[in-house]
XYZ file of C-alpha atoms in Angstrom:
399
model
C 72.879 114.149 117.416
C 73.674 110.787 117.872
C 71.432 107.467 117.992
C 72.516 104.290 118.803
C 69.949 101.334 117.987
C 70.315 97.953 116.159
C 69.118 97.964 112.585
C 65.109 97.167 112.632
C 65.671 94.813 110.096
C 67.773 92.850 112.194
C 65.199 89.328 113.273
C 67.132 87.791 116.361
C 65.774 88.344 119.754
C 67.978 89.587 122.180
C 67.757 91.077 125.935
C 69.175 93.556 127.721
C 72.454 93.521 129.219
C 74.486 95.118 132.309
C 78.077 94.649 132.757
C 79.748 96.883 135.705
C 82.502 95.204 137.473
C 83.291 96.167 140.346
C 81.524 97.811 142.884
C 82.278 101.745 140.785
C 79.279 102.790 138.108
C 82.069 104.430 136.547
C 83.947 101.797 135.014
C 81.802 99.712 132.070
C 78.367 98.973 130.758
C 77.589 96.501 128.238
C 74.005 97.112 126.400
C 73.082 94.723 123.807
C 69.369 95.374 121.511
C 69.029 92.546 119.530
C 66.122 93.657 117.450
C 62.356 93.495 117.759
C 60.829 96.144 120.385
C 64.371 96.283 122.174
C 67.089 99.116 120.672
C 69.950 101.131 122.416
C 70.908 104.727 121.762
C 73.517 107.898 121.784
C 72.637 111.507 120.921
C 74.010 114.544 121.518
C 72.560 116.555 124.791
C 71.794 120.329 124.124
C 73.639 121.101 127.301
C 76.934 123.482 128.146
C 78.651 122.174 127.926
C 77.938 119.613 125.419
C 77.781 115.858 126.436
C 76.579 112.504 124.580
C 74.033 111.395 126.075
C 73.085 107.391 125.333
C 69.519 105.844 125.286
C 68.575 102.185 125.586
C 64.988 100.704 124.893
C 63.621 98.001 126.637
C 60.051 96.741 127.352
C 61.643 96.963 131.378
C 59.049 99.544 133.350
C 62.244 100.805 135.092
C 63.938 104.018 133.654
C 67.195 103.313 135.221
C 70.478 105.925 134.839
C 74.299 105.178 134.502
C 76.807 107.385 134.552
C 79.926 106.204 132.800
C 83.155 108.003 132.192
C 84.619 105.566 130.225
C 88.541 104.956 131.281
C 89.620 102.071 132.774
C 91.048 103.949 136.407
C 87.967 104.120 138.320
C 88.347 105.201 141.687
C 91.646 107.941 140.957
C 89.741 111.178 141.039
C 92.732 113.065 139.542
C 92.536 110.739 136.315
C 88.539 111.088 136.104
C 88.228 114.174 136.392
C 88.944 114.779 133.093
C 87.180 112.496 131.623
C 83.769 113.195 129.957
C 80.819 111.652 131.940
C 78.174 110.099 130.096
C 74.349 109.725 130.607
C 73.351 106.248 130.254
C 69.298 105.992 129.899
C 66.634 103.079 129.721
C 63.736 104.055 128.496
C 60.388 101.772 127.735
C 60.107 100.540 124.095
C 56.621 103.283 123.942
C 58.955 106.586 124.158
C 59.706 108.132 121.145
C 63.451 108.182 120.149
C 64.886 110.017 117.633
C 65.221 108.071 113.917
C 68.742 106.846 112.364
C 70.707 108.577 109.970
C 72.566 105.676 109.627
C 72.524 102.198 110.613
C 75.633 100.030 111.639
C 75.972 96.611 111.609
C 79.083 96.109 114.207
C 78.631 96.848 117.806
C 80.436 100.376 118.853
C 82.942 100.222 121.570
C 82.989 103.931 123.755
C 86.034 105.089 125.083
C 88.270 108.099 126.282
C 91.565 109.375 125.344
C 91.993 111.938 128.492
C 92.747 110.705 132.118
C 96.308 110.097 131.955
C 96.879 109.147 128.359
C 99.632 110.805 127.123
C 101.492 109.207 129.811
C 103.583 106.396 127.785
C 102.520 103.904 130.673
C 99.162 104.665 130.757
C 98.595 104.835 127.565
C 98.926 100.588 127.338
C 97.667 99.940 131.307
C 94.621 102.018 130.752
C 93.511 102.667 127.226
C 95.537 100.010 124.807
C 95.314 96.997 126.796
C 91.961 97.281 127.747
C 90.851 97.852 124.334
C 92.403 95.213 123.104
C 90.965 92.963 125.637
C 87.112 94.079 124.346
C 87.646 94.491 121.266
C 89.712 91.774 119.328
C 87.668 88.701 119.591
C 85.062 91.486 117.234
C 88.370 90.910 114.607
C 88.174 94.652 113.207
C 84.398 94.190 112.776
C 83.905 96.847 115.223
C 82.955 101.120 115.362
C 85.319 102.699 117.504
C 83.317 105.834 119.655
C 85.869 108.236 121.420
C 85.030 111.032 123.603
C 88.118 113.609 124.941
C 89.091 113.096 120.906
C 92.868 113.904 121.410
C 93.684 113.574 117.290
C 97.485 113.506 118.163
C 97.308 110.489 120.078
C 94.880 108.644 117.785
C 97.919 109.420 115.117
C 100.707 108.215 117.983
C 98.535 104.515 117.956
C 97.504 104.340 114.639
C 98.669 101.446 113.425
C 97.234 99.446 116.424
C 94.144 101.290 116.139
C 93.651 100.408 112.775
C 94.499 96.697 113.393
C 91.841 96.420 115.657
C 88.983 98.421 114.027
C 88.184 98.301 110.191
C 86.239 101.555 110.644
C 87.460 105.164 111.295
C 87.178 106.281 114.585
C 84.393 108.823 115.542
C 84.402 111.531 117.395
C 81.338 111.845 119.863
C 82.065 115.076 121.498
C 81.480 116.578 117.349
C 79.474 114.048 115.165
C 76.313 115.285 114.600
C 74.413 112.512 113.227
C 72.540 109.973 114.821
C 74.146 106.635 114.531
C 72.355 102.999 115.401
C 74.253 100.202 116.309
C 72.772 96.938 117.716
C 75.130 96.920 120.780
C 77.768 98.826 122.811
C 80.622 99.007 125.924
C 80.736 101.837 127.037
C 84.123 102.594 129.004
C 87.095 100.207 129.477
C 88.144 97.903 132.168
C 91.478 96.891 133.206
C 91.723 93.808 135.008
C 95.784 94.163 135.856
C 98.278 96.730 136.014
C 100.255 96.796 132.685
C 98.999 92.910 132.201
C 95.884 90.896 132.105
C 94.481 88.559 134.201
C 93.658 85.576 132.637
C 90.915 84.412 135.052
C 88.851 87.350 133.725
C 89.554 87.436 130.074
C 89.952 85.082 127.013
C 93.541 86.742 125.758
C 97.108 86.861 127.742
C 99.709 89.240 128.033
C 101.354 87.370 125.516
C 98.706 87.436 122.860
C 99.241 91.379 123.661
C 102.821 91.450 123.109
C 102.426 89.060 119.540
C 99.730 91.001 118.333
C 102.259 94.306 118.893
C 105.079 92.519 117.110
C 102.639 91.727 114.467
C 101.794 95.101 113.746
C 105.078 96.359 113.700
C 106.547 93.503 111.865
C 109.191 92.795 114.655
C 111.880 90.650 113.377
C 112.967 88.849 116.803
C 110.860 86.133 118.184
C 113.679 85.400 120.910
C 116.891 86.775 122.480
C 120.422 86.254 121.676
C 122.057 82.659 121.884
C 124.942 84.169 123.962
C 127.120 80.893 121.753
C 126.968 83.018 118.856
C 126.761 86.394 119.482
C 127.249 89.203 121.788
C 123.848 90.819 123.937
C 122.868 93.882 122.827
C 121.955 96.384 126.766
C 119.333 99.085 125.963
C 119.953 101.466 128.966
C 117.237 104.215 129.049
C 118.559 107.638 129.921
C 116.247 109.816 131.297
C 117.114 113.507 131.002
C 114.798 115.446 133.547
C 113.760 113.251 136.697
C 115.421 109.176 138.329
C 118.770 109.739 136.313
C 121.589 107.884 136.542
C 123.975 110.277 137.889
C 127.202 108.056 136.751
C 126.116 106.762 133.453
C 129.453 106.386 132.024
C 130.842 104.226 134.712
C 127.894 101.952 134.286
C 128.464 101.720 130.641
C 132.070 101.092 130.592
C 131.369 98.007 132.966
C 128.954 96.523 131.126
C 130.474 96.908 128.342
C 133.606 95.382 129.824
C 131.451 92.223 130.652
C 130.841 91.950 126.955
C 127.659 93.752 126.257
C 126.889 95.812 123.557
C 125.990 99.308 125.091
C 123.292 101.639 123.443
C 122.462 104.701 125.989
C 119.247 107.010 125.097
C 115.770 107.978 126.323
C 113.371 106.534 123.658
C 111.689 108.882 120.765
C 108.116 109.391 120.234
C 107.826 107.829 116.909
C 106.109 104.036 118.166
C 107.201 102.330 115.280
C 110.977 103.461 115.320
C 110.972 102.454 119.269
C 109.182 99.371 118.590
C 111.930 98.144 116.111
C 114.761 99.978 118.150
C 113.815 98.362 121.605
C 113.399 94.361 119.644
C 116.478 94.116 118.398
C 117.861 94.229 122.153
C 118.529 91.246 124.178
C 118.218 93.377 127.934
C 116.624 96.400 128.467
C 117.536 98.607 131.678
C 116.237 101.586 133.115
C 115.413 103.438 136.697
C 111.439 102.969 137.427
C 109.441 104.783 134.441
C 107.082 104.735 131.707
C 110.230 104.066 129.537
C 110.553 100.633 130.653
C 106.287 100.179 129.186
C 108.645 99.610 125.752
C 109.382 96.051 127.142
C 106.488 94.936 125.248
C 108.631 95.067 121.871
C 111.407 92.999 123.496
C 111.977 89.385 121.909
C 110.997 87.016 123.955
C 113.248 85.408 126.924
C 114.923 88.740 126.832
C 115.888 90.305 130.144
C 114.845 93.193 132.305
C 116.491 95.439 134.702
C 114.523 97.576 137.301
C 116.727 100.408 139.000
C 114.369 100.301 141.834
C 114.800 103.690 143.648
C 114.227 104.616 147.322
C 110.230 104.044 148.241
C 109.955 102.438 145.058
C 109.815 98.397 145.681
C 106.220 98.368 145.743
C 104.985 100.038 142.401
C 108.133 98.832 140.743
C 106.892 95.276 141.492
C 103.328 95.906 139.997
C 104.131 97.824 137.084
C 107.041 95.813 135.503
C 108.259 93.256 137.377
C 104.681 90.964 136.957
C 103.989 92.086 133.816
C 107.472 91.537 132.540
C 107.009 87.725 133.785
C 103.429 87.507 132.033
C 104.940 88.718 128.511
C 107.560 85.510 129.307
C 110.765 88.176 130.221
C 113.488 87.343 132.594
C 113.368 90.333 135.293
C 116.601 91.558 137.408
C 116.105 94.624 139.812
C 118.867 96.596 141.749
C 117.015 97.785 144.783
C 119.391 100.995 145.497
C 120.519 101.432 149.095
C 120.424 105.584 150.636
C 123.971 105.916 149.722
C 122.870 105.859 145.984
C 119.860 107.663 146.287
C 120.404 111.457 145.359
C 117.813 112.228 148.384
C 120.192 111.747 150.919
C 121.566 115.117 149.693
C 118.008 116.752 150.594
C 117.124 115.251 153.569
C 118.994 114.354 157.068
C 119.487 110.464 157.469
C 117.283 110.101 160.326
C 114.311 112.160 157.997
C 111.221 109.832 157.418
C 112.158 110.525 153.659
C 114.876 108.211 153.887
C 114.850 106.135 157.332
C 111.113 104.804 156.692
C 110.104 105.409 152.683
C 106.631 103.775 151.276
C 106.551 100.303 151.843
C 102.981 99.531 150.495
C 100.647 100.762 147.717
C 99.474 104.531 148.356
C 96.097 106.083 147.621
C 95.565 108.088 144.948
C 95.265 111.326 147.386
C 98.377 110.380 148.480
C 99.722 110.310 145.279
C 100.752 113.884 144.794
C 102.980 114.383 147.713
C 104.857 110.571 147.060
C 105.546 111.005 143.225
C 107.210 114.726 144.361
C 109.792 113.021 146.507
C 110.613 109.688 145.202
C 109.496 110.417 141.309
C 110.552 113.778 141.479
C 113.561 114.670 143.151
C 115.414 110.926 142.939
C 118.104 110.584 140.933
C 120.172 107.223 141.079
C 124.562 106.944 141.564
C 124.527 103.021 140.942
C 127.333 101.295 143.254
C 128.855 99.817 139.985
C 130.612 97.130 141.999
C 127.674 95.690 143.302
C 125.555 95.946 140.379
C 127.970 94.723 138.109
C 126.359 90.996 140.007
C 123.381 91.982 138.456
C 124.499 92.159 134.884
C 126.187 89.082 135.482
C 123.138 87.757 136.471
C 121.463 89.098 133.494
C 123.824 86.859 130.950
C 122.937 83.919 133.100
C 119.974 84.421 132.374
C 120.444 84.430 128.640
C 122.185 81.682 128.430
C 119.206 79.344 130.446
């Protein structure tokens, strides 16, 4: 059983607080209990099967109910699904609530590790980023709650975890204690795909991308002067789905414009990627969650976005902004249907390939888009005309 309520010995006065943006109940609430008759609460709910379920006091005579599932993609059913909904209760200040076991004197931040984390990509745009967001100004002074406790993925983001919390993390969906704290967010909210939007928060993408380097102790503030040495590519291979069907020719021109080549498909270990991906000047890859490692890049470093067929739209919101926001330089080679590996599954006058997505799908469209273009595409680059690009690219890092 769980409790969440500030200390009573706690003297400020305080009021109750509601944070949802949006116009989704399942994205955030903020509840504050600042002492005296006011107090907020979590315990366990004898149900199967078993969810948390959180109380707030307040002298209020209404006994409102939120239901939270706290992961910052409200409004994508597939992603929510999965994610644990909790029970959000006021009650008035003359109920009976259970007593602490133990009292905290940080506020708890409520979050979940299912959705689509796991997914390198998502794992920043909807869990990382967002976290950091609510959580740093607290500067570690602040109890971590996770429901959908996934322990290998708490290990994968350890040391950012532990950079932002001082505390270990606790497991709702187990602990069976009742725990007071004198405030609480439940869920996340992302205000930008793979970025943030500094009208709505106090931190940049940039004071994302430092604190990263920080933690990893990243060597490279900034890219190569091209005067003195010679740029270092970063080509991500993928080995299952968007490969580049004629890798070697696009590494023997590169290389022939004077780049350093280094061809592979990035490891799981964070920190080894992290120090891998900084010490290059331009990082390339076809549309995918490999190109999320731009955030180790030094900055004024360059990107390259293979952008495949019925790609230019989430290509542009996934990278190329936030690449601009963490203060990249961006390049993308929009392929044409001669370098498109679809035109071997479908006629040339099939919608596939005369009239592709031009605009941003909905999420129940997702399924049949991402088996087409994310799927079956693979990528045979017209080296002649890309070779512009790369040119392009050490342009760029000379300015």
């Amino acid at each position: 059983m769980f409790l969440l309520q500030p200390p009573k010995t706690v003297p400020k006065k305080g009021k109750l607080t509601r944070e949802i943006p949006g116009t989704s109940e399942e994205e955030r609430v903020s509840l504050r209990g600042d002492g005296g008759p006011k107090s907020l609460a979590i315990i366990e709910e004898v149900t199967k099967p078993k969810k948390p379920l959180f109380f707030v006091s307040s002298d209020d005579e209404k006994n409102n109910t939120w239901n939270i599932r706290p992961y910052a993609r409200k409004g994508d059913n597939r992603a929510m699904d999965s994610v644990t909904n909790l029970i959000v209760k006021k009650v008035h200040i003359s109920q009976e609530i259970p007593t602490c076991t133990r009292n905290y004197t940080v506020p708890a931040i409520v979050f979940s590790t299912k959705g689509y984390a796991g997914n390198h990509f998502h794992d920043f745009t909807d869990v990382l980023i967002p976290l950091f967001q609510t959580s740093r100004r607290f500067n570690g002074e602040v109890q971590f709650l996770i429901t959908n406790h996934m322990s290998w993925w708490i290990d994968k983001f350890k040391p950012l975890l532990q950079r932002l919390t001082k505390y270990e993390i606790v497991d709702i969906d187990k602990k069976k204690e009742v725990l007071c704290f004198p405030s609480m967010t439940i869920g996340l909210k992302a205000n930008k795909e793979f970025s943030i939007n500094t009208s709505e928060s106090s931190y940049s993408m940039m004071d994302f991308t430092k604190f990263l380097k920080n933690t990893y102790s990243l060597k490279r503030k900034f890219a190569v002067r091209l005067k003195k040495n010679k740029p270092r590519l970063l080509i991500i291979s993928r080995s299952k789905t968007r490969r580049f069907i004629n890798i070697q020719e696009l590494v023997t021109m590169a290389s022939s414009l004077g780049f350093q080549v280094v061809l592979e498909e990035t490891s799981e270990n964070l920190a080894n990627v992290a120090k891998k991906v900084n010490s290059f000047d331009v990082l390339m890859g076809v549309h995918g969650a490999g190109l999320t490692n731009m955030v180790f890049l030094p900055e004024n470093a360059a990107v390259v976005q293979i952008v495949g067929l019925g790609m230019e739209w989430i290509s542009k919101v996934d990278f190329e902004i936030p690449a601009m926001d963490m203060n990249l330089k961006y390049l993308d080679n929009k392929i044409s249907v001669n370098e498109s590996s679809l035109i071997q599954k479908y006629p040339l006058e099939h919608q596939v390939l005369r009239d592709p997505p031009a605009n941003v799908i909905t999420p129940e469209e997702w399924v049949s888009y991402s088996k087409i273009y994310l799927d079956q595409q693979d990528v045979n680059i017209d080296v002649n005309r890309f070779r512009g690009t790369l040119l392009k690219a050490l342009e760029l890092l000379r300015s």
